[in-house]
Each structure stands twice: as C-alpha cells, then as structure tokens.
Coordinates of N, CA and C in Angstrom, one line a residue:
X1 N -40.8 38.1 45.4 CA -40.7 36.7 45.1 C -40.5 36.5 43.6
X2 N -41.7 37.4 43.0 CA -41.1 37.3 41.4 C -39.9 37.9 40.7
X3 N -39.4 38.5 41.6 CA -37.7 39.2 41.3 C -36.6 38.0 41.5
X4 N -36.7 37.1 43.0 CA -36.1 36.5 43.2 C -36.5 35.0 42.4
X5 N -37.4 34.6 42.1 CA -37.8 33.7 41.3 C -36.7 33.7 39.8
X6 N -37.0 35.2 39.3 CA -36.1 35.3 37.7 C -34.8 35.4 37.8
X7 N -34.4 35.7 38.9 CA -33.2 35.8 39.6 C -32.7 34.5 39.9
X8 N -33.1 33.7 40.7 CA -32.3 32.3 40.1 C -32.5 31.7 38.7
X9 N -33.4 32.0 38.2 CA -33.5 31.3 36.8 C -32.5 32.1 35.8
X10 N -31.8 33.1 36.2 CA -31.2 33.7 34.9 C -29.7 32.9 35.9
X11 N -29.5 33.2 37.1 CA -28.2 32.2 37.6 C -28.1 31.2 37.2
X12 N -28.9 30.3 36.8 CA -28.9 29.0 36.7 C -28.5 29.1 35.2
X13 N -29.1 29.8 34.5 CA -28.7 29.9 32.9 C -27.3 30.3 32.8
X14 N -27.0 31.1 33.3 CA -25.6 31.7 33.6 C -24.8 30.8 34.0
X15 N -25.0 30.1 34.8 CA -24.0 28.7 35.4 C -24.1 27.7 34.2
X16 N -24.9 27.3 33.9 CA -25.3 26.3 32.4 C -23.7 26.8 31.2
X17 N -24.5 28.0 31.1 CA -23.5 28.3 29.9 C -22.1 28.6 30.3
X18 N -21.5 28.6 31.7 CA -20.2 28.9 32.2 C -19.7 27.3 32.0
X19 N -20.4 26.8 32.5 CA -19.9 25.4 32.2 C -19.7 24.7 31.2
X20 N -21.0 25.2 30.2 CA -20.6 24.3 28.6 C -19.3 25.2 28.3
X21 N -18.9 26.4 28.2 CA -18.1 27.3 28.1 C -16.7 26.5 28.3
X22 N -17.0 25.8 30.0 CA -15.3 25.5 30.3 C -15.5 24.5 29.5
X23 N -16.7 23.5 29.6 CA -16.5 21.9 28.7 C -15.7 22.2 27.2
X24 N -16.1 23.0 26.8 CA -16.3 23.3 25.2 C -14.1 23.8 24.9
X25 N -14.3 24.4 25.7 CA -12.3 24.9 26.2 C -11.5 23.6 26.1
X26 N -12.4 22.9 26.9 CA -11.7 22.0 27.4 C -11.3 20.8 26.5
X27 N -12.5 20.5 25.3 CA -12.5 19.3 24.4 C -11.7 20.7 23.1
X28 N -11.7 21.7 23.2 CA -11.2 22.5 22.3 C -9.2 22.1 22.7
X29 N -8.8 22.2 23.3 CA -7.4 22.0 23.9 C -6.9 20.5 23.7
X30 N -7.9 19.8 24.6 CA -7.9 18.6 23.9 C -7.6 18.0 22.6
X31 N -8.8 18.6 21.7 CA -8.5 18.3 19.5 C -7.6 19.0 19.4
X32 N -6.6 20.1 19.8 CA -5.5 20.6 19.1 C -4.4 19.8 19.6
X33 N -4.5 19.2 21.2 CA -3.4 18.6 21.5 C -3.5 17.3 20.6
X34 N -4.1 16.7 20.4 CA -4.8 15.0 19.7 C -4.5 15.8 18.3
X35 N -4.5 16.7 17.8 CA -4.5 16.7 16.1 C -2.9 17.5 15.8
X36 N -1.9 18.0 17.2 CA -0.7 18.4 17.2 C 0.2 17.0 17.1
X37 N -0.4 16.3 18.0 CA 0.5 15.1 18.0 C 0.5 14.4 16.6
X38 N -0.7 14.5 15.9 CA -0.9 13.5 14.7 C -0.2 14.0 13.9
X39 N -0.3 15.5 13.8 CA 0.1 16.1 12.5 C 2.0 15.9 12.8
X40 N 2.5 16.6 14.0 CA 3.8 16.0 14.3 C 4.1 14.6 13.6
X41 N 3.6 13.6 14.1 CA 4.2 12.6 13.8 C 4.3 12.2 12.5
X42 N 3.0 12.8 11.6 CA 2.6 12.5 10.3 C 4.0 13.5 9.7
X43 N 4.5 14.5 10.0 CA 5.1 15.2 9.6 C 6.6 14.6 9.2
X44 N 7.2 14.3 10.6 CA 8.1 13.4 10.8 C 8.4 12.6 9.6
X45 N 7.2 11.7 9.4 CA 7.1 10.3 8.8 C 7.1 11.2 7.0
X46 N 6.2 12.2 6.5 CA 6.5 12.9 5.3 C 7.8 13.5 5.3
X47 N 8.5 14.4 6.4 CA 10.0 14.7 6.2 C 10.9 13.8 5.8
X48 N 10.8 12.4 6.5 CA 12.0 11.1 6.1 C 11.9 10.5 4.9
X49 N 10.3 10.1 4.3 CA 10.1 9.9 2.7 C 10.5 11.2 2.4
X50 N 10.5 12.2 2.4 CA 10.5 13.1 1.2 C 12.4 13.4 1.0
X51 N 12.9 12.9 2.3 CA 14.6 13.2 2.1 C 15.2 12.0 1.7
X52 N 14.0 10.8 1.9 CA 14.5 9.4 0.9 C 14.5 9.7 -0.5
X53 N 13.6 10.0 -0.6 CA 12.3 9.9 -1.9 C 13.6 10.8 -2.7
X54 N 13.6 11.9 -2.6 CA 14.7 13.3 -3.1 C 15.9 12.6 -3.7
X55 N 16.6 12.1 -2.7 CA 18.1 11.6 -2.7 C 18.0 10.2 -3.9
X56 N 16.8 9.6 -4.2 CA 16.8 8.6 -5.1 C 16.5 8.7 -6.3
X57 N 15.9 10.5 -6.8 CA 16.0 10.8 -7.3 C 17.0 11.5 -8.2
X58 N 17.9 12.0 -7.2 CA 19.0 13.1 -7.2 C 20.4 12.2 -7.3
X59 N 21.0 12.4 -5.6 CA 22.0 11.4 -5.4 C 22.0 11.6 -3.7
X60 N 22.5 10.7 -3.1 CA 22.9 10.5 -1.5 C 23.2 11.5 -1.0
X61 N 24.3 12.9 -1.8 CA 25.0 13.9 -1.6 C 24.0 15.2 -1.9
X62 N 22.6 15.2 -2.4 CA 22.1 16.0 -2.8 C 21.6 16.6 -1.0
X63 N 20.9 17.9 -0.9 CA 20.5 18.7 0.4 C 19.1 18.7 -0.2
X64 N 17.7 17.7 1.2 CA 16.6 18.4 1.2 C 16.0 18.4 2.3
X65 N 15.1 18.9 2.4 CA 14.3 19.2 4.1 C 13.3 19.8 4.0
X66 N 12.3 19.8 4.8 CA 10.7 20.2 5.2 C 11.2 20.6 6.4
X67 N 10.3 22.0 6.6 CA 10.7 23.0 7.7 C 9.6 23.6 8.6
X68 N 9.1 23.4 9.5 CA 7.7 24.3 10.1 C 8.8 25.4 10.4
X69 N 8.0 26.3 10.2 CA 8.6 28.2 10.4 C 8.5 28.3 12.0
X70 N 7.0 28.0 12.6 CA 6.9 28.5 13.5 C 6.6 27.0 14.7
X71 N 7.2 26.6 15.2 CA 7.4 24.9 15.6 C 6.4 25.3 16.9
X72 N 6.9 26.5 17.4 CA 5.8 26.9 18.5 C 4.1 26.5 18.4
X73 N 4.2 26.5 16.9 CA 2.6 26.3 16.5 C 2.4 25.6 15.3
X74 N 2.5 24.3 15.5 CA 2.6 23.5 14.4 C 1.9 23.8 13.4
X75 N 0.4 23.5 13.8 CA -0.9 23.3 12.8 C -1.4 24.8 11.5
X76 N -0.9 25.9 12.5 CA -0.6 27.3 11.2 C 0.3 27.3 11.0
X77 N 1.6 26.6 11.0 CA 2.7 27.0 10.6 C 3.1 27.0 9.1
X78 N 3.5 27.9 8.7 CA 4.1 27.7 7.3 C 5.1 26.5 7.0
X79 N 5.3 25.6 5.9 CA 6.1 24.8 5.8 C 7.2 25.5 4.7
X80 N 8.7 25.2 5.0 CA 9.5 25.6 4.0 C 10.0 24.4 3.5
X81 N 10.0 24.5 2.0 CA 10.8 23.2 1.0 C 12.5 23.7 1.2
X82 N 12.9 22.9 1.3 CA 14.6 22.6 0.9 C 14.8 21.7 0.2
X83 N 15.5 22.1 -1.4 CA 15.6 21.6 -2.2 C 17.1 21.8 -2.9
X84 N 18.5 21.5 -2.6 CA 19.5 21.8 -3.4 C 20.1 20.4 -4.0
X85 N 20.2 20.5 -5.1 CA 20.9 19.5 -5.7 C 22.3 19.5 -5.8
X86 N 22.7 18.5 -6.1 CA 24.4 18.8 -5.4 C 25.2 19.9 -6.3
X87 N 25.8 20.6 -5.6 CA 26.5 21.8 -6.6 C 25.9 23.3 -7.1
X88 N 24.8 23.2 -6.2 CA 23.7 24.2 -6.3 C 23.5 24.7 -5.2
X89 N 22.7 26.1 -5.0 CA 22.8 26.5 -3.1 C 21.3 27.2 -3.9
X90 N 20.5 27.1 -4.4 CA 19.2 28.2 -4.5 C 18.7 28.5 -3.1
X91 N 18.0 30.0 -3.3 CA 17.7 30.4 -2.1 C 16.3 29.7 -1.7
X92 N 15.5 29.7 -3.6 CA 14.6 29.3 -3.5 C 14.1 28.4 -4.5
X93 N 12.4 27.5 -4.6 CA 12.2 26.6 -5.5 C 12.2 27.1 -7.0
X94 N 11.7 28.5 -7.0 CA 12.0 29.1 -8.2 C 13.2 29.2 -8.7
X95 N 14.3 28.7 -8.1 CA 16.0 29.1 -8.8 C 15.9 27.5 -8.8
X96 N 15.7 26.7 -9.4 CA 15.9 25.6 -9.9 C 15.6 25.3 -11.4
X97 N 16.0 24.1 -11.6 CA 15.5 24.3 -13.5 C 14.0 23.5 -13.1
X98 N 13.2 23.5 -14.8 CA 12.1 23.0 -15.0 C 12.4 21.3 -14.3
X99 N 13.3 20.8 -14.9 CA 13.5 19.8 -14.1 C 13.5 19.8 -13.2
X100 N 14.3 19.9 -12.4 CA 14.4 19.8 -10.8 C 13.5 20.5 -10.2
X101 N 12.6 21.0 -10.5 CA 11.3 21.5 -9.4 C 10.3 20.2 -10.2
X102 N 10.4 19.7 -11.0 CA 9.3 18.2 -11.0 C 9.5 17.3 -10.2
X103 N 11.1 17.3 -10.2 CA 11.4 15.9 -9.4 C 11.2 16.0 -8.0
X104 N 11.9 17.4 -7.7 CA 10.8 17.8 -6.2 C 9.4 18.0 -5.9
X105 N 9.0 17.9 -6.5 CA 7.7 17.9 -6.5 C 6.9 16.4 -6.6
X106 N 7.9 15.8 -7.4 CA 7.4 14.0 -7.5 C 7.7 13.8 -6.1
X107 N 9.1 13.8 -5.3 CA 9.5 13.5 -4.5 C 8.7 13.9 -2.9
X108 N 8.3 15.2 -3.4 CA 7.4 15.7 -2.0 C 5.6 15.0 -2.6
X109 N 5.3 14.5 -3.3 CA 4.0 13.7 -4.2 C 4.4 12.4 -3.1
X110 N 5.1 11.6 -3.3 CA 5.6 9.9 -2.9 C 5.9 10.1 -1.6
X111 N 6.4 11.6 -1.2 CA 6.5 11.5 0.2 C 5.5 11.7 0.8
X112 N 4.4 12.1 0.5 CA 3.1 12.2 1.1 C 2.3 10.6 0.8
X113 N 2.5 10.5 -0.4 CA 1.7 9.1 -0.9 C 2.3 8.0 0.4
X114 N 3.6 7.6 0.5 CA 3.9 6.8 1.6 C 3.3 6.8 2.5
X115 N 3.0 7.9 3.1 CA 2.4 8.2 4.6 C 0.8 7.2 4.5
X116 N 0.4 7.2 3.6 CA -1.4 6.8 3.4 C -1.2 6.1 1.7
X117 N -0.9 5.3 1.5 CA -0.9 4.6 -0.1 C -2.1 4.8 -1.0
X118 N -1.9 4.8 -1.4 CA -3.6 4.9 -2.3 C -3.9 4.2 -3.5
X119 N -4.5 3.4 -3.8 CA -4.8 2.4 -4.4 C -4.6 2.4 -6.0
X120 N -4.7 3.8 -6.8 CA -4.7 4.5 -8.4 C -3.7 5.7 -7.6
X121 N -3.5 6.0 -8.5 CA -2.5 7.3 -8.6 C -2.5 7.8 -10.3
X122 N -2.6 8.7 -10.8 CA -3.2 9.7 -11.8 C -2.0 10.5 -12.2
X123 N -1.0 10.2 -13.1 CA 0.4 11.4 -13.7 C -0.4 11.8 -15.2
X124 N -0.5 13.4 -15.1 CA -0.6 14.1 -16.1 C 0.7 14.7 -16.6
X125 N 1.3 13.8 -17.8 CA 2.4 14.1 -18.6 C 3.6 15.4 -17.9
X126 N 3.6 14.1 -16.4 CA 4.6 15.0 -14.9 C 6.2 14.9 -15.9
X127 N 6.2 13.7 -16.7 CA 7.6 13.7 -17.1 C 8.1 14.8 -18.5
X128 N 7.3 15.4 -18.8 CA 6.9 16.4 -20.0 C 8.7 17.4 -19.8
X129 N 8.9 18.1 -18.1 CA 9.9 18.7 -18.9 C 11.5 18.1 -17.9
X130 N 11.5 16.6 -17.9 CA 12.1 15.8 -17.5 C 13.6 15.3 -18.8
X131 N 14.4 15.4 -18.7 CA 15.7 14.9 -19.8 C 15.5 13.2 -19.6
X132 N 15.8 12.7 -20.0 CA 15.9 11.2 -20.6 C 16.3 10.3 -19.8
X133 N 17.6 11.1 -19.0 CA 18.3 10.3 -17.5 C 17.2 10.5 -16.8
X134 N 16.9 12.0 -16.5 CA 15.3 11.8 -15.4 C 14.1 11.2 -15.4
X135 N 14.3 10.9 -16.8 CA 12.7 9.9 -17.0 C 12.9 8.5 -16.6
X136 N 14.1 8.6 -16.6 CA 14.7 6.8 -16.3 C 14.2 6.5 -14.4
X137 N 14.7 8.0 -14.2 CA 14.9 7.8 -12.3 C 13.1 7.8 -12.0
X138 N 12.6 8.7 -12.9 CA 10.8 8.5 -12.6 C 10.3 7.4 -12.7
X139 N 10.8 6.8 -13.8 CA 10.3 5.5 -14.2 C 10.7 4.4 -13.4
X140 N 11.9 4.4 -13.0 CA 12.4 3.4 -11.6 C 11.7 3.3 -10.5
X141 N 10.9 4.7 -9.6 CA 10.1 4.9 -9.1 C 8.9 4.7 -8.8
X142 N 8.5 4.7 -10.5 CA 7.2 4.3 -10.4 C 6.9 2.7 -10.1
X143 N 8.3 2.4 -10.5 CA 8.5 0.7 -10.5 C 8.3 0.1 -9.6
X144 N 9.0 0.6 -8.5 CA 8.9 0.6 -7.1 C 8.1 0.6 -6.4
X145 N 7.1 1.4 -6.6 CA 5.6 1.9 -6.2 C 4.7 1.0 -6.8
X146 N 4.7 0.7 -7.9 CA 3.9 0.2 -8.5 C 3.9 -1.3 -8.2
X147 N 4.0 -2.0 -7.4 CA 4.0 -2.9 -6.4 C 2.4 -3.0 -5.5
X148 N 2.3 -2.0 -5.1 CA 1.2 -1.9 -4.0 C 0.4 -1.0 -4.6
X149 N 0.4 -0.4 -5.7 CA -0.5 0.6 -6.4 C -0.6 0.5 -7.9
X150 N -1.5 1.0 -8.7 CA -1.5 1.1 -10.1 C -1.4 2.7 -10.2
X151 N -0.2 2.8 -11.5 CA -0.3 4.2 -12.0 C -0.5 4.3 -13.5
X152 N -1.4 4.8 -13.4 CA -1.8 5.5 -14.8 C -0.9 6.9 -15.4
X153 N -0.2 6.8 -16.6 CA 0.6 8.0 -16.5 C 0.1 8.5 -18.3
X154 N -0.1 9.6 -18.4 CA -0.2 10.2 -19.6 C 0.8 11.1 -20.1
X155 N 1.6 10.0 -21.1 CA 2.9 10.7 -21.6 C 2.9 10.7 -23.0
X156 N 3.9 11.5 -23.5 CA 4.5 11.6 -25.0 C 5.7 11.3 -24.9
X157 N 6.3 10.6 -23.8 CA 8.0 10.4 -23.4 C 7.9 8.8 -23.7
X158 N 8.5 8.5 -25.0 CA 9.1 7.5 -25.4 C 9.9 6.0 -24.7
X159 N 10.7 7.1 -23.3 CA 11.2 6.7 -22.6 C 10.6 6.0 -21.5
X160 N 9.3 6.4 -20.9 CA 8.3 6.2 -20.3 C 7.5 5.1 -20.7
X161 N 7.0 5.3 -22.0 CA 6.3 4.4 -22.9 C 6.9 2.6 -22.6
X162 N 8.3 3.2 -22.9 CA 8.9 1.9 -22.9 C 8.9 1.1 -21.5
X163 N 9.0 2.2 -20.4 CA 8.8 1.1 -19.2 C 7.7 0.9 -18.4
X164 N 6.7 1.0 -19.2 CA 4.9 0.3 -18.7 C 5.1 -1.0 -19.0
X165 N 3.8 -1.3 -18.3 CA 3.7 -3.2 -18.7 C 2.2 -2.4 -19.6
X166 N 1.8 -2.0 -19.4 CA 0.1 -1.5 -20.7 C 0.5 -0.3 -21.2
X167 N 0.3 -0.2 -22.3 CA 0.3 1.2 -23.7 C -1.0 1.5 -23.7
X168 N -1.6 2.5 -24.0 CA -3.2 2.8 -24.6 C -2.8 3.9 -26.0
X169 N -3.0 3.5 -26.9 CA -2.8 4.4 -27.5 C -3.6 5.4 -28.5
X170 N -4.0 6.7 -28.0 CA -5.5 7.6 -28.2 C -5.1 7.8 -29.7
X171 N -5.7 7.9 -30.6 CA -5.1 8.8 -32.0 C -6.4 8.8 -32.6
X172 N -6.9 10.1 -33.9 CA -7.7 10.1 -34.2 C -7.9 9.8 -36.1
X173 N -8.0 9.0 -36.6 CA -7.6 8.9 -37.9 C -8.7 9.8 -38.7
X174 N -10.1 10.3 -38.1 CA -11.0 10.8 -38.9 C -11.6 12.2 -37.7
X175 N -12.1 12.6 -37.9 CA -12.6 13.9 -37.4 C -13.5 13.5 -36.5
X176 N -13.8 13.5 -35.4 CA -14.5 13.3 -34.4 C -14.9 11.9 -33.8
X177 N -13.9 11.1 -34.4 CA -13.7 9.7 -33.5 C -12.3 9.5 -33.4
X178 N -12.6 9.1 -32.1 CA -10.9 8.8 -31.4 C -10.8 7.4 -31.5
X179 N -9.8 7.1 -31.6 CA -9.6 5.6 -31.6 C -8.1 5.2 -30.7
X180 N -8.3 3.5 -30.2 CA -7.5 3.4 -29.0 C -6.6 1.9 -29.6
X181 N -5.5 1.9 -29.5 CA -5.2 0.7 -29.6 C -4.1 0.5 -28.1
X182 N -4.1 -1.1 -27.6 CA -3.9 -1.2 -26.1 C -2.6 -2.4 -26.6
X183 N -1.2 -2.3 -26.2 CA -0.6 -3.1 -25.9 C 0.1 -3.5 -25.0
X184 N -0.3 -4.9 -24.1 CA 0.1 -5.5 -23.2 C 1.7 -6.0 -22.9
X185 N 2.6 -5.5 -22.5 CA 4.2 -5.9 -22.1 C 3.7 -7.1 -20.7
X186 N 2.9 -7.6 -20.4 CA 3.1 -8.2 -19.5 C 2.9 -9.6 -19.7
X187 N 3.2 -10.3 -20.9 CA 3.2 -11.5 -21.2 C 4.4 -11.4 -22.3
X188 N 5.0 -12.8 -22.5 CA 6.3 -12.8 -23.5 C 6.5 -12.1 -24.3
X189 N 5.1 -12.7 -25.2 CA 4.7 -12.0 -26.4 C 3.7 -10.8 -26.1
X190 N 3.6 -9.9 -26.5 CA 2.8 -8.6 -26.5 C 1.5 -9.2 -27.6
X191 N 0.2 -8.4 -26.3 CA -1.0 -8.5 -26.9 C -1.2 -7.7 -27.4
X192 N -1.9 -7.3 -29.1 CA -2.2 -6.2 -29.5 C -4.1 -6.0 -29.4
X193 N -4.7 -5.4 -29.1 CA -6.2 -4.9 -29.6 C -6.2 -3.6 -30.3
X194 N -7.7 -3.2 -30.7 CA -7.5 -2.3 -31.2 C -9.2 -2.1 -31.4
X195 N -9.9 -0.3 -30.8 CA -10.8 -0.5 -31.1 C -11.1 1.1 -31.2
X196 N -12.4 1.3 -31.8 CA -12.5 3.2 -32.2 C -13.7 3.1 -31.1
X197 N -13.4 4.9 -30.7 CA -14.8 5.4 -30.0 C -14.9 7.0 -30.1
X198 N -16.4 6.6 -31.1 CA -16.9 8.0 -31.0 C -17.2 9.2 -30.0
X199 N -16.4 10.6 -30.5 CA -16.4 11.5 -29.5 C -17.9 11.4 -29.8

C-alpha cells in the first residue's frame, strides 16, 4: 500500500509537469509566432523608410535594401545593408567614402526613428565628415523631421549652424569656466543672451 501510495503520487507529479511542459511549448510557439509577425511587419515598415530615407539623401537612381539572410528564421537572422550610390557597385559598407557610410547610417537612424518617433533626438557632430552639399541634404532632413520632434545637433559645420532656428554657443574665455551665448533664428529679429558657467 505504501509502494502503491508513492506510486501514484510520483505519477501525478509526473503528469503535473508533462503538462506545464506542453503548456509552456505551447505559449513558447505562440511568443515567437506573435513576436515573428511583429518583427516582419516592423521590418517591412524600416525597409521602405530606409529606401525613402536613402534615395532623399542620395538620388531616386541611387540602389538600397535591408536583407534577412536567413527569412526561414527571421528573429536570428542576420540583416544585410545595401548601400550603392549611383555609379558605384561596392561589395561592401566598408568600400564607401567617410561620407556615404554617414548618410547611410543617418538614413538607416530615420528609418528606424519613423517606425516609433521619439520626442528629442541627440546628433553628435554626425555631419563632421559630411561636404557642404551633404550638409545641406542633412539639414533638409532634419527640417523635415523636425516637425514632430526636437533635434539637438552638436556641430562645428557652419553650414549646419546656419540652418537651426537656436545656436548655443560653448566657448571658454578663462580656464575653467565655460561660457554660453544662445541665439534665437526664430523671431525676425534674432535674440542674443549670454551667460558663463563654472566647470
């Protein structure tokens, strides 16, 4: 009796855990199918900004594309960038100049940003190894964008400077205090302030 006693109680443990086993399968198959579909669609929606986004940088005629390697399996799949500008065939993002791997990189940045907008957005002197025409196409962009978001951009590009509506400008006239002066483009006349803060 006490054999058969432990004997259903270890069955019964054994059925318990066969079951959470299939439950657990089951909500397991389930989150990959529910997080395959998301990521698909989210994918989709980052491939078509990112081959807008490119082409408005570049030209209409320029070649780009986002690739899953292995489509069999979305969620590990490697992503490949395609990036040729017109008149160019690189195999890879490395055979592009300093330029053109920023702009794809802004381009695959805004194509993700569309997908989910975000309220600030943060450029660390991205236009640094940008030519003068390209700062123009960044700055059109930002224009664009800058509609439904605020961008803060930290540049030394002249070109840039010029198409903010706010300047801040950091400089240090004495050794260990920084000082800021702020001018406003977004009234006729430009507001000047001007105030120091110690490091």
């Amino acid at each position: 009796n006490e054999m058969h006693d432990r004997y259903e109680n270890i069955s019964k443990q054994r059925a318990d855990i066969l079951d959470a086993k299939e439950s657990l399968l089951k909500t397991i198959k389930e989150i990959e199918t529910s997080a395959t579909e998301m990521f698909l669609t989210a994918f989709d929606q980052v491939r078509t900004n990112f081959i807008n986004v490119f082409r408005s940088l570049f030209s209409e005629e320029d070649t780009c594309d986002l690739i899953l390697e292995d489509e069999s399996n979305p969620l590990d799949s490697p992503i490949e960038i395609i990036a040729q500008p017109k008149g160019k065939r690189p195999k890879s993002l490395s055979q592009l100049s300093g330029g053109e791997k920023t702009l794809t990189a802004t381009a695959l940045l805004f194509a993700l940003y569309l997908l989910k907008p975000a309220p600030f957005c943060i450029f660390d002197e991205v236009d640094a190894p940008l030519d003068d025409l390209n700062v123009q196409k960044f700055t059109k962009l930002i224009s664009q964008f800058s509609k439904n978001s605020q961008f803060v951009i930290i540049t030394h590009n002249k070109v840039t400077m010029a198409a903010v509506d706010m300047l801040y400008g950091v400089f240090m006239q004495e050794i260990g205090v920084s000082e800021i002066s702020a001018v406003d483009f977004t009234d006729k006349g430009f507001d000047f302030n001007y105030q120091g803060i110690e490091n």
